[in-house]
Tab-separated table of C-alpha atoms in Angstrom:
chain	number	residue	atom	x	y	z
F	71	UNK	CA	99.847	148.543	74.057
F	72	UNK	CA	101.615	147.029	71.044
F	73	UNK	CA	98.283	146.197	69.411
F	74	UNK	CA	97.100	149.797	69.862
F	75	UNK	CA	100.323	151.168	68.348
F	76	UNK	CA	100.013	148.840	65.359
F	77	UNK	CA	96.440	149.992	64.817
F	78	UNK	CA	97.533	153.646	64.807
F	79	UNK	CA	100.610	153.126	62.623
F	80	UNK	CA	99.434	150.428	60.221
F	81	UNK	CA	95.650	150.604	60.432
F	82	UNK	CA	93.034	153.328	60.616
F	83	UNK	CA	92.800	155.300	63.840
F	84	UNK	CA	91.863	158.849	64.762
F	85	UNK	CA	94.752	158.825	67.239
F	86	UNK	CA	97.062	159.469	64.302
F	87	UNK	CA	95.632	162.974	63.944
F	88	UNK	CA	95.664	163.592	67.693
F	89	UNK	CA	99.392	162.786	67.757
F	90	UNK	CA	100.252	164.684	64.581
F	91	UNK	CA	101.333	167.955	66.308
F	92	UNK	CA	103.954	165.984	68.236
F	93	UNK	CA	105.139	164.471	64.958
F	94	UNK	CA	105.574	167.973	63.512
F	95	UNK	CA	107.730	168.900	66.496
F	96	UNK	CA	109.720	165.686	66.048
F	97	UNK	CA	110.258	166.566	62.376
F	98	UNK	CA	111.628	170.004	63.290
F	99	UNK	CA	114.004	168.649	65.957
F	100	UNK	CA	115.392	165.869	63.741
F	101	UNK	CA	115.796	168.235	60.776
F	102	UNK	CA	117.831	170.640	62.913
F	103	UNK	CA	119.961	167.756	64.148
F	104	UNK	CA	120.697	166.537	60.617
F	105	UNK	CA	121.595	170.068	59.528
F	106	UNK	CA	124.049	170.469	62.404
F	107	UNK	CA	125.980	167.442	61.171
F	108	UNK	CA	125.698	168.443	57.539
F	109	UNK	CA	127.012	171.954	58.206
F	110	UNK	CA	129.888	170.781	60.390
F	111	UNK	CA	128.619	172.216	63.682
F	112	UNK	CA	128.481	168.659	64.979
F	113	UNK	CA	131.498	166.433	64.347
F	114	UNK	CA	131.302	163.486	61.970
F	115	UNK	CA	134.007	160.864	62.614
F	116	UNK	CA	135.447	158.829	59.738
F	117	UNK	CA	136.972	155.393	60.240
F	118	UNK	CA	139.952	153.848	58.395
F	119	UNK	CA	137.844	151.022	56.940
F	120	UNK	CA	134.555	151.027	55.004
F	121	UNK	CA	131.411	151.136	57.127
F	122	UNK	CA	128.179	149.529	55.930
F	123	UNK	CA	125.080	150.753	57.735
F	124	UNK	CA	122.180	148.286	57.859
F	125	UNK	CA	119.232	150.274	59.148
F	126	UNK	CA	115.666	151.309	58.556
F	127	UNK	CA	113.510	154.412	58.722
F	128	UNK	CA	110.714	152.731	60.670
F	129	UNK	CA	110.489	151.665	64.291
F	130	UNK	CA	110.375	147.932	64.833
F	131	UNK	CA	111.739	144.920	63.049
F	132	UNK	CA	112.144	144.920	59.302
F	133	UNK	CA	114.703	142.155	58.795
F	134	UNK	CA	117.995	143.875	59.662
F	135	UNK	CA	119.457	140.947	61.596
F	136	UNK	CA	119.085	138.348	58.783
F	137	UNK	CA	120.558	140.978	56.445
F	138	UNK	CA	123.583	141.447	58.703
F	139	UNK	CA	124.159	137.684	58.883
F	140	UNK	CA	123.843	137.446	55.107
F	141	UNK	CA	126.415	140.231	54.642
F	142	UNK	CA	128.875	138.597	57.030
F	143	UNK	CA	128.797	135.369	55.055
F	144	UNK	CA	128.906	137.110	51.660
F	145	UNK	CA	131.891	139.268	52.602
F	146	UNK	CA	133.804	136.303	53.982
F	147	UNK	CA	133.211	134.377	50.761
F	148	UNK	CA	134.929	137.194	48.876
F	149	UNK	CA	137.961	137.460	51.124
F	150	UNK	CA	136.918	140.299	53.424
F	151	UNK	CA	137.217	140.226	57.204
F	152	UNK	CA	134.015	141.794	58.518
F	153	UNK	CA	133.283	142.914	62.036
F	154	UNK	CA	129.994	144.137	63.488
F	155	UNK	CA	129.009	146.919	65.875
F	156	UNK	CA	125.620	147.328	67.532
F	157	UNK	CA	123.881	149.403	70.159
F	158	UNK	CA	122.847	146.315	72.128
F	159	UNK	CA	119.185	147.248	72.536
F	160	UNK	CA	117.350	146.056	75.606
F	161	UNK	CA	120.392	146.027	77.915
F	162	UNK	CA	122.443	148.642	79.738
F	163	UNK	CA	126.086	148.653	78.675
F	164	UNK	CA	128.702	150.870	80.297
F	165	UNK	CA	131.234	151.869	77.663
F	166	UNK	CA	131.639	149.092	75.096
F	167	UNK	CA	131.777	145.324	75.321
F	168	UNK	CA	133.100	142.639	72.990
F	169	UNK	CA	130.671	139.834	72.201
F	170	UNK	CA	131.954	136.271	72.128
F	171	UNK	CA	130.199	132.939	71.389
F	172	UNK	CA	128.184	131.940	74.429
F	173	UNK	CA	127.455	135.534	75.441
F	174	UNK	CA	124.170	135.992	77.294
F	175	UNK	CA	121.458	138.112	75.719
F	176	UNK	CA	120.855	139.840	79.057
F	177	UNK	CA	124.472	141.094	78.956
F	178	UNK	CA	124.946	142.141	75.316
F	179	UNK	CA	121.465	142.191	73.773
F	180	UNK	CA	119.485	139.484	72.018
F	181	UNK	CA	120.439	140.334	68.435
F	182	UNK	CA	124.217	140.598	69.094
F	183	UNK	CA	124.160	137.315	71.014
F	184	UNK	CA	122.282	135.660	68.155
F	185	UNK	CA	124.538	137.060	65.413
F	186	UNK	CA	127.719	135.888	67.145
F	187	UNK	CA	126.243	132.491	68.044
F	188	UNK	CA	125.393	131.964	64.371
F	189	UNK	CA	128.543	133.403	62.731
F	190	UNK	CA	131.286	133.830	65.398
F	191	UNK	CA	131.931	137.247	63.833
F	192	UNK	CA	134.055	139.799	65.751
F	193	UNK	CA	131.540	142.120	67.399
F	194	UNK	CA	131.504	145.017	69.853
F	195	UNK	CA	128.388	146.574	71.368
F	196	UNK	CA	127.792	149.852	73.168
F	197	UNK	CA	125.758	153.066	73.017
F	198	UNK	CA	128.672	154.985	71.436
F	199	UNK	CA	129.062	153.452	67.988
F	200	UNK	CA	132.311	155.257	67.210
F	201	UNK	CA	133.871	153.979	70.419
F	202	UNK	CA	132.550	150.494	69.588
F	203	UNK	CA	134.051	150.678	66.095
F	204	UNK	CA	137.447	151.809	67.385
F	205	UNK	CA	137.449	148.991	69.942
F	206	UNK	CA	136.536	146.508	67.206
F	207	UNK	CA	139.460	147.652	65.063
F	208	UNK	CA	141.846	147.592	68.023
F	209	UNK	CA	140.950	144.115	69.262
F	210	UNK	CA	140.175	142.188	66.067
F	211	UNK	CA	141.543	141.690	62.568
F	212	UNK	CA	138.799	143.500	60.668
F	213	UNK	CA	138.902	145.292	57.303
F	214	UNK	CA	135.221	146.264	56.958
F	215	UNK	CA	132.585	147.167	59.550
F	216	UNK	CA	128.872	146.377	59.460
F	217	UNK	CA	126.766	148.570	61.728
F	218	UNK	CA	123.636	146.762	62.883
F	219	UNK	CA	121.224	149.719	62.830
F	220	UNK	CA	122.593	153.262	63.181
F	221	UNK	CA	121.150	154.853	60.037
F	222	UNK	CA	120.280	157.937	62.080
F	223	UNK	CA	123.606	157.940	63.977
F	224	UNK	CA	125.094	160.751	61.889
F	225	UNK	CA	128.132	161.216	64.128
F	226	UNK	CA	129.676	158.209	62.365
F	227	UNK	CA	130.571	158.537	58.688
F	228	UNK	CA	129.416	155.715	56.492
F	229	UNK	CA	130.560	154.305	53.156
F	230	UNK	CA	127.385	152.445	52.212
F	231	UNK	CA	123.825	152.762	53.492
F	232	UNK	CA	121.344	149.899	53.281
F	233	UNK	CA	117.739	150.492	54.293
F	234	UNK	CA	115.694	147.375	55.010
F	235	UNK	CA	111.935	147.770	54.504
F	236	UNK	CA	109.171	145.390	55.538
F	237	UNK	CA	107.673	144.549	52.155
F	238	UNK	CA	104.201	143.934	53.573
F	239	UNK	CA	103.815	146.828	56.010
F	240	UNK	CA	106.077	149.198	54.036
F	241	UNK	CA	105.999	152.658	55.715
F	242	UNK	CA	102.681	152.254	57.476
F	243	UNK	CA	100.592	155.429	57.504
F	244	UNK	CA	103.583	157.453	56.302
F	245	UNK	CA	103.750	159.710	59.364
F	246	UNK	CA	106.694	160.441	61.634
F	247	UNK	CA	106.802	159.366	65.267
F	248	UNK	CA	104.636	159.194	67.300
F	249	UNK	CA	101.702	159.494	64.866
F	250	UNK	CA	103.365	156.938	62.582
F	251	UNK	CA	106.267	154.487	62.548
F	252	UNK	CA	108.776	156.675	60.680
F	253	UNK	CA	112.034	157.841	62.233
F	254	UNK	CA	112.681	159.877	59.077
F	255	UNK	CA	110.487	160.742	56.115
F	256	UNK	CA	110.115	158.606	53.003
F	257	UNK	CA	112.514	161.030	51.258
F	258	UNK	CA	115.328	159.353	53.201
F	259	UNK	CA	115.078	156.251	51.015
F	260	UNK	CA	116.307	158.273	48.038
F	261	UNK	CA	119.618	158.918	49.823
F	262	UNK	CA	120.348	155.254	50.565
F	263	UNK	CA	122.683	153.214	48.375
F	264	UNK	CA	120.528	150.079	48.608
F	265	UNK	CA	116.837	149.641	49.458
F	266	UNK	CA	116.162	146.052	50.493
F	267	UNK	CA	112.580	144.805	50.544
F	268	UNK	CA	111.944	141.977	52.997
F	269	UNK	CA	108.928	140.052	51.705
F	270	UNK	CA	106.203	141.539	49.558
F	271	UNK	CA	107.339	142.660	46.125
F	272	UNK	CA	110.241	144.964	45.324
F	273	UNK	CA	109.618	147.979	43.105
F	274	UNK	CA	111.937	149.592	40.576
F	275	UNK	CA	115.210	150.600	42.215
F	276	UNK	CA	114.705	148.159	45.117
F	277	UNK	CA	116.296	144.773	45.819
F	278	UNK	CA	114.186	141.807	46.858
F	279	UNK	CA	115.122	139.785	49.922
F	280	UNK	CA	113.487	136.497	50.821
F	281	UNK	CA	113.768	134.707	54.156
F	282	UNK	CA	114.148	130.958	53.768
F	283	UNK	CA	113.180	128.902	56.790
F	284	UNK	CA	115.328	126.079	58.107
F	285	UNK	CA	113.895	122.978	59.841
F	286	UNK	CA	112.782	123.611	63.421
F	287	UNK	CA	115.673	122.998	65.811
F	288	UNK	CA	115.333	122.081	69.515
F	289	UNK	CA	116.579	124.589	72.067
F	290	UNK	CA	118.016	121.772	74.173
F	291	UNK	CA	121.065	120.009	72.745
F	292	UNK	CA	120.292	116.334	72.416
F	293	UNK	CA	116.520	116.772	72.462
F	294	UNK	CA	114.716	114.125	70.427
F	295	UNK	CA	111.414	115.953	69.991
F	296	UNK	CA	110.547	115.650	66.258
F	297	UNK	CA	108.302	118.736	65.702
F	298	UNK	CA	106.102	117.034	63.121
F	299	UNK	CA	103.956	119.253	60.928
F	300	UNK	CA	100.769	117.402	61.934
F	301	UNK	CA	101.419	118.033	65.647
F	302	UNK	CA	99.620	121.021	67.236
F	303	UNK	CA	102.131	123.628	68.449
F	304	UNK	CA	102.123	126.952	70.266
F	305	UNK	CA	104.038	129.767	68.558
F	306	UNK	CA	105.561	132.801	70.283
F	307	UNK	CA	107.566	135.740	68.945
F	308	UNK	CA	109.103	138.865	70.428
F	309	UNK	CA	109.938	140.721	67.223
F	310	UNK	CA	108.726	143.857	65.471
F	311	UNK	CA	105.949	142.009	63.613
F	312	UNK	CA	105.095	138.717	65.387
F	313	UNK	CA	102.300	137.946	62.926
F	314	UNK	CA	104.843	137.536	60.135
F	315	UNK	CA	106.455	134.694	62.095
F	316	UNK	CA	103.103	133.050	62.831
F	317	UNK	CA	102.125	133.256	59.170
F	318	UNK	CA	105.428	131.655	58.179
F	319	UNK	CA	104.787	128.642	60.407
F	320	UNK	CA	101.307	128.223	58.955
F	321	UNK	CA	102.634	128.518	55.398
F	322	UNK	CA	105.205	125.824	56.170
F	323	UNK	CA	102.362	123.492	57.116
F	324	UNK	CA	102.662	123.488	60.911
F	325	UNK	CA	99.455	123.189	62.927
F	326	UNK	CA	99.542	126.355	65.043
F	327	UNK	CA	97.182	125.827	67.969
F	328	UNK	CA	97.831	129.206	69.662
F	329	UNK	CA	100.024	132.254	69.140
F	330	UNK	CA	101.465	134.788	71.556
F	331	UNK	CA	103.308	137.977	70.612
F	332	UNK	CA	105.729	139.693	72.976
F	333	UNK	CA	107.331	143.127	72.748
F	334	UNK	CA	110.598	143.334	70.830
F	335	UNK	CA	113.711	142.811	73.027
F	336	UNK	CA	111.552	141.650	75.961
F	337	UNK	CA	113.239	139.629	78.711
F	338	UNK	CA	111.856	136.110	79.245
F	339	UNK	CA	111.402	133.941	82.321
F	340	UNK	CA	110.562	130.264	82.713
F	341	UNK	CA	107.210	130.917	84.370
F	342	UNK	CA	106.095	133.307	81.627
F	343	UNK	CA	107.014	131.029	78.741
F	344	UNK	CA	105.640	127.919	80.473
F	345	UNK	CA	102.292	129.666	80.933
F	346	UNK	CA	102.206	130.466	77.221
F	347	UNK	CA	103.163	126.963	76.064
F	348	UNK	CA	101.243	124.840	78.534
F	349	UNK	CA	101.824	121.189	77.601
F	350	UNK	CA	102.091	121.870	73.879
F	351	UNK	CA	105.356	121.934	71.925
F	352	UNK	CA	106.535	125.534	71.675
F	353	UNK	CA	108.175	127.114	68.618
F	354	UNK	CA	109.814	130.540	68.697
F	355	UNK	CA	112.146	132.712	66.608
F	356	UNK	CA	115.902	132.273	66.739
F	357	UNK	CA	116.201	135.656	68.479
F	358	UNK	CA	113.778	134.517	71.177
F	359	UNK	CA	115.587	131.201	71.542
F	360	UNK	CA	118.875	132.877	72.480
F	361	UNK	CA	117.086	134.271	75.569
F	362	UNK	CA	115.458	130.983	76.588
F	363	UNK	CA	118.332	128.498	76.305
F	364	UNK	CA	119.080	128.426	80.035
F	365	UNK	CA	115.609	127.221	81.034
F	366	UNK	CA	114.377	125.508	77.865
F	367	UNK	CA	112.236	122.390	77.936
F	368	UNK	CA	112.632	119.297	75.796
F	369	UNK	CA	109.751	120.182	73.447
F	370	UNK	CA	110.744	123.803	72.807
F	371	UNK	CA	112.171	124.613	69.404
F	372	UNK	CA	113.056	127.555	67.189
F	373	UNK	CA	112.752	128.387	63.524
F	374	UNK	CA	115.878	129.957	62.020
F	375	UNK	CA	115.823	131.759	58.675
F	376	UNK	CA	118.439	132.619	56.074
F	377	UNK	CA	118.241	135.702	53.873
F	378	UNK	CA	118.625	135.270	50.132
F	379	UNK	CA	119.331	138.069	47.661
F	380	UNK	CA	119.676	138.310	43.904
F	381	UNK	CA	123.026	137.954	42.159
F	382	UNK	CA	122.488	141.488	40.874
F	383	UNK	CA	122.492	142.820	44.423
F	384	UNK	CA	125.664	140.909	45.307
F	385	UNK	CA	127.469	142.179	42.238
F	386	UNK	CA	126.414	145.789	42.801
F	387	UNK	CA	127.413	145.645	46.474
F	388	UNK	CA	130.823	144.096	45.833
F	389	UNK	CA	131.603	146.706	43.170
F	390	UNK	CA	130.640	149.470	45.605
F	391	UNK	CA	132.752	147.991	48.397
F	392	UNK	CA	135.769	147.643	46.108
F	393	UNK	CA	135.466	151.294	45.090
F	394	UNK	CA	135.217	152.431	48.720
F	395	UNK	CA	138.250	150.329	49.661
F	396	UNK	CA	140.326	151.883	46.873
F	397	UNK	CA	139.238	155.405	47.830
F	398	UNK	CA	140.192	154.855	51.467
F	399	UNK	CA	143.598	153.402	50.571
F	400	UNK	CA	144.268	156.265	48.172
F	401	UNK	CA	143.405	158.808	50.841
F	402	UNK	CA	145.680	157.112	53.387
F	403	UNK	CA	148.544	157.030	50.897
F	404	UNK	CA	148.109	160.748	50.164
F	405	UNK	CA	148.167	161.546	53.878
F	406	UNK	CA	151.351	159.509	54.350
F	407	UNK	CA	153.186	161.741	51.853
F	408	UNK	CA	152.985	164.760	54.110
């Protein structure tokens, strides 16, 4: 199914034109929804701290999670106390739930579990982002909120919008769902504060992001498996674009014997992963690893990546954040006078 969707969205398929009438309907419905928020018929809730949205206008992975981790570390370096909210895709959450180190992906979602395992950042997940944000502010010492996804969640006001774009696949065939991968039209990029290009080459007005791979780490603590580059391995990935991960391993010099792509946010079981790996060493993404820790084998490893951005991006972002902080404080002070 995933291969067929990729062919329609990123290749050449007549199904695009068959699905186009549904895309037109989708465009009308989403335009009405945006207008209801813009006109005030639907309520937009503002929060007492700046909110940075890290989202995209396409379905599937584009590099939001590495961007969120990068922002957490950058903000901490400059004295801010960030917290993160997320929908928690792939799991059912009643109300909201705080995410702590050691949280299971099946309880809070794979990306939240991974983000907290890596950074120990205060984080709350739940389908209602405003409720999640209020819980985050109530339970943790946070002075800025990063929303992992939520670009189209217009009920929550935002201070800064970042749109992450896959630099290789870009916007696919340029059509809205379901004929194409777009949640909103390409025009939406013009409204964002920052357009971040993951891979490929950034154009004028865009900021380049590169993902830098770390050495392969074993899933099992204490494992002595070396993961040599001349050793044949099996690679698996359950992300928006598994081929990008497979290409990365090959570019790093690893001998990839076989690859297997899973759907994004898919649940994993020992029998399934063992069938894929056979007797070969298995290498997966960090997001996949967080779901396989409980039944990992000695020769299973994961490849973590760090996002890197230009100093120009960092400077522009920090200036924008400072301005938003001052505006919020000024508004609070004015309200306190009355």
